[in-house]
Amino acid sequence: MKLHFLDRSNLNNSSFSTKVNEYPNFLKVWHYHPEIELVVVLKSQGTCFVGDGVEKFEENEIVLIGENLPHMWLNDDEYFQENANLVAKAIAIHFNRKCLGSTFFETPEMIHLSELFDRARFGIKFLKVDKKLIKDVQGMTEKVGFDKTMAFLNILNKLAKHKSYKLLASQGYVNTLRNAENKTLDTIHAYIFNNFNKSISLEDVAKVANMNTSAFSRFFKRVNRKTFSRYLAEIRIGYACKLLLENKYNIAGVCYESGFHNISNFNRQFKLIMNKTPSSYLKEYKK
């Protein structure tokens, strides 16, 4: 899976774009763009990949994705089946920090919005969102000019003050993006996301990077601030959490679907990363 640059610079004489996307499934493209993106999922469910984060998504969720942060929305398998009669629908707003002027978001009254954009470099999933805010975003599609801009600022203001949220990408991943514009890293991360639930090894990924194994191991740890095995385990456990919440598989099934080959290693890695067992994780979310 290649990392794609998407050009969203054509805003049709507007400071920001608001688009309703409605398809049988979301486009399976690992991509990035210089604009900040606010996504409201109205229909469908699946897995959201943001940086090195893996997160389940479902209806009525809001995610803010920062500049140049790779991401992909992947619907569940049933959305790709013939005659599924399912719909994936979302509102996407794209904008940049200078959309209302080079210093607008740096003024004292707007600095909290600038801080929101800084947090968005990790990707933000907002939790326990009021449905009124969802309706506010939907209402933007019917507004123009001044009214649309004021509605947009009001939404950003509410999100900046929203206390319940989760950052999606790790500090190490974001530091990699900021410190190294490296096509090798793009290739590595794309390969891992496309194969994490299969049998892949350090040697496999080293070949993709055109490096010998020991050099790749040192390189990966330096830029990601964790070993390849730890990184891969975190991706797999993140996906396992999503599967557990969907309740489609038992714990053993989740183990193998996530790329682990035996249940004891799966349980050990899960507890190491999540600080709880898979069964404890399930009980906590079923309360």
GROMACS .gro file of C-alpha atoms in nm:
model
  287
    1MET     CA    1   0.000   0.000   0.000
    2LYS     CA    2   0.155   0.325  -0.114
    3LEU     CA    3   0.125   0.654   0.076
    4HIS     CA    4  -0.063   0.901  -0.148
    5PHE     CA    5  -0.054   1.280  -0.147
    6LEU     CA    6  -0.402   1.423  -0.207
    7ASP     CA    7  -0.425   1.774  -0.347
    8ARG     CA    8  -0.714   1.954  -0.179
    9SER     CA    9  -0.599   2.307  -0.264
   10ASN     CA   10  -0.901   2.386  -0.486
   11LEU     CA   11  -1.147   2.530  -0.237
   12ASN     CA   12  -1.376   2.697  -0.493
   13ASN     CA   13  -1.320   3.054  -0.369
   14SER     CA   14  -1.378   2.952  -0.008
   15SER     CA   15  -1.142   2.966   0.291
   16PHE     CA   16  -1.223   2.604   0.371
   17SER     CA   17  -1.410   2.318   0.207
   18THR     CA   18  -1.709   2.126   0.339
   19LYS     CA   19  -1.799   1.805   0.162
   20VAL     CA   20  -2.047   1.526   0.224
   21ASN     CA   21  -1.900   1.192   0.119
   22GLU     CA   22  -2.154   0.913   0.067
   23TYR     CA   23  -2.047   0.584  -0.093
   24PRO     CA   24  -2.097   0.209  -0.047
   25ASN     CA   25  -1.767   0.223   0.145
   26PHE     CA   26  -1.496   0.477   0.218
   27LEU     CA   27  -1.201   0.488  -0.021
   28LYS     CA   28  -0.926   0.255   0.100
   29VAL     CA   29  -0.635   0.494   0.047
   30TRP     CA   30  -0.346   0.556   0.288
   31HIS     CA   31  -0.294   0.929   0.228
   32TYR     CA   32  -0.196   1.269   0.363
   33HIS     CA   33  -0.246   1.636   0.274
   34PRO     CA   34  -0.124   1.973   0.407
   35GLU     CA   35  -0.475   2.074   0.518
   36ILE     CA   36  -0.618   1.999   0.861
   37GLU     CA   37  -0.920   1.770   0.829
   38LEU     CA   38  -1.228   1.752   1.049
   39VAL     CA   39  -1.428   1.433   0.991
   40VAL     CA   40  -1.775   1.354   1.122
   41VAL     CA   41  -1.884   0.995   1.056
   42LEU     CA   42  -2.260   0.989   0.998
   43LYS     CA   43  -2.302   0.629   0.884
   44SER     CA   44  -2.090   0.310   0.878
   45GLN     CA   45  -1.823   0.160   1.097
   46GLY     CA   46  -1.475   0.017   1.063
   47THR     CA   47  -1.115   0.090   1.149
   48CYS     CA   48  -0.940   0.427   1.134
   49PHE     CA   49  -0.563   0.431   1.085
   50VAL     CA   50  -0.405   0.762   1.191
   51GLY     CA   51  -0.026   0.772   1.198
   52ASP     CA   52   0.066   0.458   1.391
   53GLY     CA   53  -0.269   0.455   1.573
   54VAL     CA   54  -0.544   0.202   1.509
   55GLU     CA   55  -0.892   0.293   1.628
   56LYS     CA   56  -1.242   0.159   1.580
   57PHE     CA   57  -1.485   0.413   1.435
   58GLU     CA   58  -1.863   0.414   1.422
   59GLU     CA   59  -2.152   0.652   1.365
   60ASN     CA   60  -2.160   0.998   1.525
   61GLU     CA   61  -1.786   1.025   1.585
   62ILE     CA   62  -1.565   1.328   1.528
   63VAL     CA   63  -1.194   1.310   1.443
   64LEU     CA   64  -0.953   1.598   1.377
   65ILE     CA   65  -0.644   1.513   1.172
   66GLY     CA   66  -0.347   1.748   1.155
   67GLU     CA   67  -0.138   1.864   0.862
   68ASN     CA   68   0.043   1.594   0.663
   69LEU     CA   69  -0.054   1.319   0.907
   70PRO     CA   70  -0.110   0.994   0.710
   71HIS     CA   71  -0.449   0.833   0.764
   72MET     CA   72  -0.702   0.593   0.618
   73TRP     CA   73  -1.066   0.503   0.686
   74LEU     CA   74  -1.129   0.131   0.633
   75ASN     CA   75  -1.484   0.000   0.654
   76ASP     CA   76  -1.561  -0.345   0.793
   77ASP     CA   77  -1.555  -0.638   0.550
   78GLU     CA   78  -1.932  -0.646   0.498
   79TYR     CA   79  -1.916  -0.303   0.329
   80PHE     CA   80  -1.711  -0.455   0.045
   81GLN     CA   81  -1.939  -0.750  -0.024
   82GLU     CA   82  -2.159  -0.761  -0.332
   83ASN     CA   83  -2.518  -0.649  -0.280
   84ALA     CA   84  -2.435  -0.531   0.072
   85ASN     CA   85  -2.676  -0.235   0.047
   86LEU     CA   86  -2.471  -0.051   0.309
   87VAL     CA   87  -2.375   0.317   0.306
   88ALA     CA   88  -2.064   0.493   0.434
   89LYS     CA   89  -2.136   0.861   0.491
   90ALA     CA   90  -1.925   1.135   0.645
   91ILE     CA   91  -1.874   1.510   0.639
   92ALA     CA   92  -1.516   1.626   0.579
   93ILE     CA   93  -1.400   1.983   0.636
   94HIS     CA   94  -1.053   2.075   0.505
   95PHE     CA   95  -0.873   2.396   0.599
   96ASN     CA   96  -0.530   2.534   0.681
   97ARG     CA   97  -0.408   2.754   0.966
   98LYS     CA   98  -0.400   3.062   0.743
   99CYS     CA   99  -0.744   3.015   0.592
  100LEU     CA  100  -0.871   3.331   0.768
  101GLY     CA  101  -0.544   3.524   0.751
  102SER     CA  102  -0.182   3.458   0.842
  103THR     CA  103  -0.220   3.565   1.208
  104PHE     CA  104  -0.593   3.519   1.277
  105PHE     CA  105  -0.551   3.206   1.488
  106GLU     CA  106  -0.253   3.357   1.674
  107THR     CA  107  -0.456   3.640   1.829
  108PRO     CA  108  -0.526   3.615   2.205
  109GLU     CA  109  -0.894   3.543   2.144
  110MET     CA  110  -0.814   3.254   1.909
  111ILE     CA  111  -0.502   3.105   2.067
  112HIS     CA  112  -0.703   2.813   2.210
  113LEU     CA  113  -0.790   2.716   1.852
  114SER     CA  114  -0.423   2.729   1.755
  115GLU     CA  115  -0.352   2.496   2.049
  116LEU     CA  116  -0.623   2.263   1.919
  117PHE     CA  117  -0.448   2.251   1.581
  118ASP     CA  118  -0.119   2.171   1.759
  119ARG     CA  119  -0.281   1.873   1.931
  120ALA     CA  120  -0.428   1.763   1.598
  121ARG     CA  121  -0.080   1.673   1.472
  122PHE     CA  122  -0.138   1.346   1.665
  123GLY     CA  123  -0.495   1.306   1.540
  124ILE     CA  124  -0.775   1.363   1.791
  125LYS     CA  125  -1.077   1.143   1.850
  126PHE     CA  126  -1.338   1.335   2.050
  127LEU     CA  127  -1.523   1.125   2.306
  128LYS     CA  128  -1.877   1.165   2.444
  129VAL     CA  129  -1.969   1.423   2.180
  130ASP     CA  130  -2.308   1.593   2.213
  131LYS     CA  131  -2.535   1.518   1.916
  132LYS     CA  132  -2.604   1.893   1.894
  133LEU     CA  133  -2.244   1.939   1.779
  134ILE     CA  134  -2.295   1.674   1.508
  135LYS     CA  135  -2.600   1.867   1.388
  136ASP     CA  136  -2.401   2.191   1.390
  137VAL     CA  137  -2.149   2.036   1.150
  138GLN     CA  138  -2.428   1.903   0.929
  139GLY     CA  139  -2.582   2.250   0.926
  140MET     CA  140  -2.261   2.395   0.780
  141THR     CA  141  -2.337   2.227   0.447
  142GLU     CA  142  -2.640   2.454   0.407
  143LYS     CA  143  -2.465   2.781   0.493
  144VAL     CA  144  -2.256   3.019   0.282
  145GLY     CA  145  -2.028   3.317   0.331
  146PHE     CA  146  -2.020   3.486   0.669
  147ASP     CA  147  -2.275   3.252   0.829
  148LYS     CA  148  -2.074   2.946   0.726
  149THR     CA  149  -1.752   3.096   0.862
  150MET     CA  150  -1.911   3.183   1.197
  151ALA     CA  151  -2.061   2.834   1.223
  152PHE     CA  152  -1.717   2.688   1.151
  153LEU     CA  153  -1.549   2.897   1.421
  154ASN     CA  154  -1.821   2.805   1.668
  155ILE     CA  155  -1.760   2.433   1.604
  156LEU     CA  156  -1.383   2.474   1.644
  157ASN     CA  157  -1.441   2.667   1.967
  158LYS     CA  158  -1.653   2.384   2.110
  159LEU     CA  159  -1.398   2.122   2.009
  160ALA     CA  160  -1.111   2.322   2.161
  161LYS     CA  161  -1.297   2.332   2.492
  162HIS     CA  162  -1.407   1.966   2.478
  163LYS     CA  163  -1.231   1.789   2.765
  164SER     CA  164  -1.288   1.427   2.666
  165TYR     CA  165  -1.065   1.319   2.378
  166LYS     CA  166  -0.800   1.068   2.275
  167LEU     CA  167  -0.477   1.132   2.083
  168LEU     CA  168  -0.430   0.869   1.813
  169ALA     CA  169  -0.069   0.873   1.686
  170SER     CA  170   0.229   0.828   1.915
  171GLN     CA  171   0.484   1.096   2.001
  172GLY     CA  172   0.753   0.889   1.829
  173TYR     CA  173   0.559   0.869   1.505
  174VAL     CA  174   0.485   1.243   1.501
  175ASN     CA  175   0.848   1.324   1.575
  176THR     CA  176   0.945   1.107   1.280
  177LEU     CA  177   0.719   1.310   1.052
  178ARG     CA  178   0.853   1.639   1.182
  179ASN     CA  179   1.221   1.546   1.177
  180ALA     CA  180   1.255   1.343   0.860
  181GLU     CA  181   1.079   1.388   0.528
  182ASN     CA  182   1.184   1.043   0.419
  183LYS     CA  183   1.022   0.832   0.148
  184THR     CA  184   1.175   0.524   0.308
  185LEU     CA  185   0.968   0.587   0.621
  186ASP     CA  186   0.653   0.627   0.413
  187THR     CA  187   0.722   0.294   0.247
  188ILE     CA  188   0.794   0.122   0.579
  189HIS     CA  189   0.482   0.247   0.755
  190ALA     CA  190   0.258   0.175   0.457
  191TYR     CA  191   0.393  -0.182   0.434
  192ILE     CA  192   0.336  -0.243   0.805
  193PHE     CA  193  -0.022  -0.114   0.796
  194ASN     CA  194  -0.100  -0.330   0.494
  195ASN     CA  195   0.049  -0.647   0.647
  196PHE     CA  196   0.038  -0.617   1.027
  197ASN     CA  197  -0.219  -0.895   1.067
  198LYS     CA  198  -0.015  -1.131   0.850
  199SER     CA  199   0.310  -1.308   0.924
  200ILE     CA  200   0.576  -1.039   0.879
  201SER     CA  201   0.923  -1.017   1.029
  202LEU     CA  202   1.198  -0.766   1.084
  203GLU     CA  203   1.376  -0.918   0.783
  204ASP     CA  204   1.069  -0.868   0.562
  205VAL     CA  205   1.041  -0.499   0.642
  206ALA     CA  206   1.417  -0.448   0.614
  207LYS     CA  207   1.397  -0.577   0.256
  208VAL     CA  208   1.117  -0.329   0.179
  209ALA     CA  209   1.344  -0.052   0.312
  210ASN     CA  210   1.640  -0.185   0.107
  211MET     CA  211   1.850  -0.213   0.424
  212ASN     CA  212   2.026  -0.500   0.597
  213THR     CA  213   1.850  -0.625   0.908
  214SER     CA  214   2.081  -0.481   1.173
  215ALA     CA  215   2.098  -0.138   1.006
  216PHE     CA  216   1.721  -0.130   0.966
  217SER     CA  217   1.671  -0.227   1.331
  218ARG     CA  218   1.890   0.063   1.447
  219PHE     CA  219   1.726   0.304   1.203
  220PHE     CA  220   1.374   0.206   1.305
  221LYS     CA  221   1.443   0.239   1.677
  222ARG     CA  222   1.611   0.577   1.630
  223VAL     CA  223   1.325   0.738   1.436
  224ASN     CA  224   1.032   0.569   1.612
  225ARG     CA  225   1.182   0.557   1.962
  226LYS     CA  226   1.078   0.195   1.998
  227THR     CA  227   1.183  -0.137   1.850
  228PHE     CA  228   1.016  -0.279   1.541
  229SER     CA  229   0.871  -0.568   1.743
  230ARG     CA  230   0.716  -0.328   1.996
  231TYR     CA  231   0.575  -0.108   1.719
  232LEU     CA  232   0.421  -0.407   1.540
  233ALA     CA  233   0.277  -0.542   1.865
  234GLU     CA  234   0.113  -0.205   1.941
  235ILE     CA  235  -0.048  -0.194   1.597
  236ARG     CA  236  -0.177  -0.550   1.636
  237ILE     CA  237  -0.310  -0.491   1.988
  238GLY     CA  238  -0.482  -0.172   1.874
  239TYR     CA  239  -0.656  -0.371   1.603
  240ALA     CA  240  -0.736  -0.647   1.854
  241CYS     CA  241  -0.911  -0.393   2.079
  242LYS     CA  242  -1.128  -0.290   1.787
  243LEU     CA  243  -1.218  -0.654   1.714
  244LEU     CA  244  -1.297  -0.727   2.078
  245LEU     CA  245  -1.544  -0.437   2.093
  246GLU     CA  246  -1.717  -0.555   1.775
  247ASN     CA  247  -1.788  -0.888   1.946
  248LYS     CA  248  -1.754  -1.083   1.619
  249TYR     CA  249  -1.484  -1.319   1.746
  250ASN     CA  250  -1.398  -1.481   2.076
  251ILE     CA  251  -1.061  -1.394   2.230
  252ALA     CA  252  -0.884  -1.677   2.049
  253GLY     CA  253  -1.031  -1.561   1.718
  254VAL     CA  254  -0.921  -1.204   1.785
  255CYS     CA  255  -0.571  -1.333   1.859
  256TYR     CA  256  -0.530  -1.490   1.514
  257GLU     CA  257  -0.717  -1.217   1.324
  258SER     CA  258  -0.475  -0.960   1.471
  259GLY     CA  259  -0.166  -1.141   1.346
  260PHE     CA  260  -0.061  -1.336   1.657
  261HIS     CA  261   0.015  -1.707   1.623
  262ASN     CA  262  -0.054  -1.827   1.976
  263ILE     CA  263  -0.287  -1.721   2.252
  264SER     CA  264  -0.024  -1.706   2.527
  265ASN     CA  265   0.187  -1.451   2.336
  266PHE     CA  266  -0.126  -1.253   2.251
  267ASN     CA  267  -0.231  -1.238   2.617
  268ARG     CA  268   0.120  -1.142   2.724
  269GLN     CA  269   0.150  -0.861   2.467
  270PHE     CA  270  -0.201  -0.737   2.538
  271LYS     CA  271  -0.131  -0.705   2.910
  272LEU     CA  272   0.207  -0.544   2.845
  273ILE     CA  273   0.059  -0.275   2.620
  274MET     CA  274  -0.290  -0.226   2.768
  275ASN     CA  275  -0.206  -0.301   3.133
  276LYS     CA  276  -0.496  -0.547   3.148
  277THR     CA  277  -0.598  -0.879   3.001
  278PRO     CA  278  -0.827  -0.906   2.696
  279SER     CA  279  -1.112  -1.036   2.916
  280SER     CA  280  -1.065  -0.746   3.162
  281TYR     CA  281  -1.067  -0.502   2.870
  282LEU     CA  282  -1.397  -0.645   2.748
  283LYS     CA  283  -1.556  -0.631   3.093
  284GLU     CA  284  -1.452  -0.270   3.137
  285TYR     CA  285  -1.616  -0.160   2.813
  286LYS     CA  286  -1.932  -0.360   2.872
  287LYS     CA  287  -2.009  -0.179   3.198
   0.00000   0.00000   0.00000
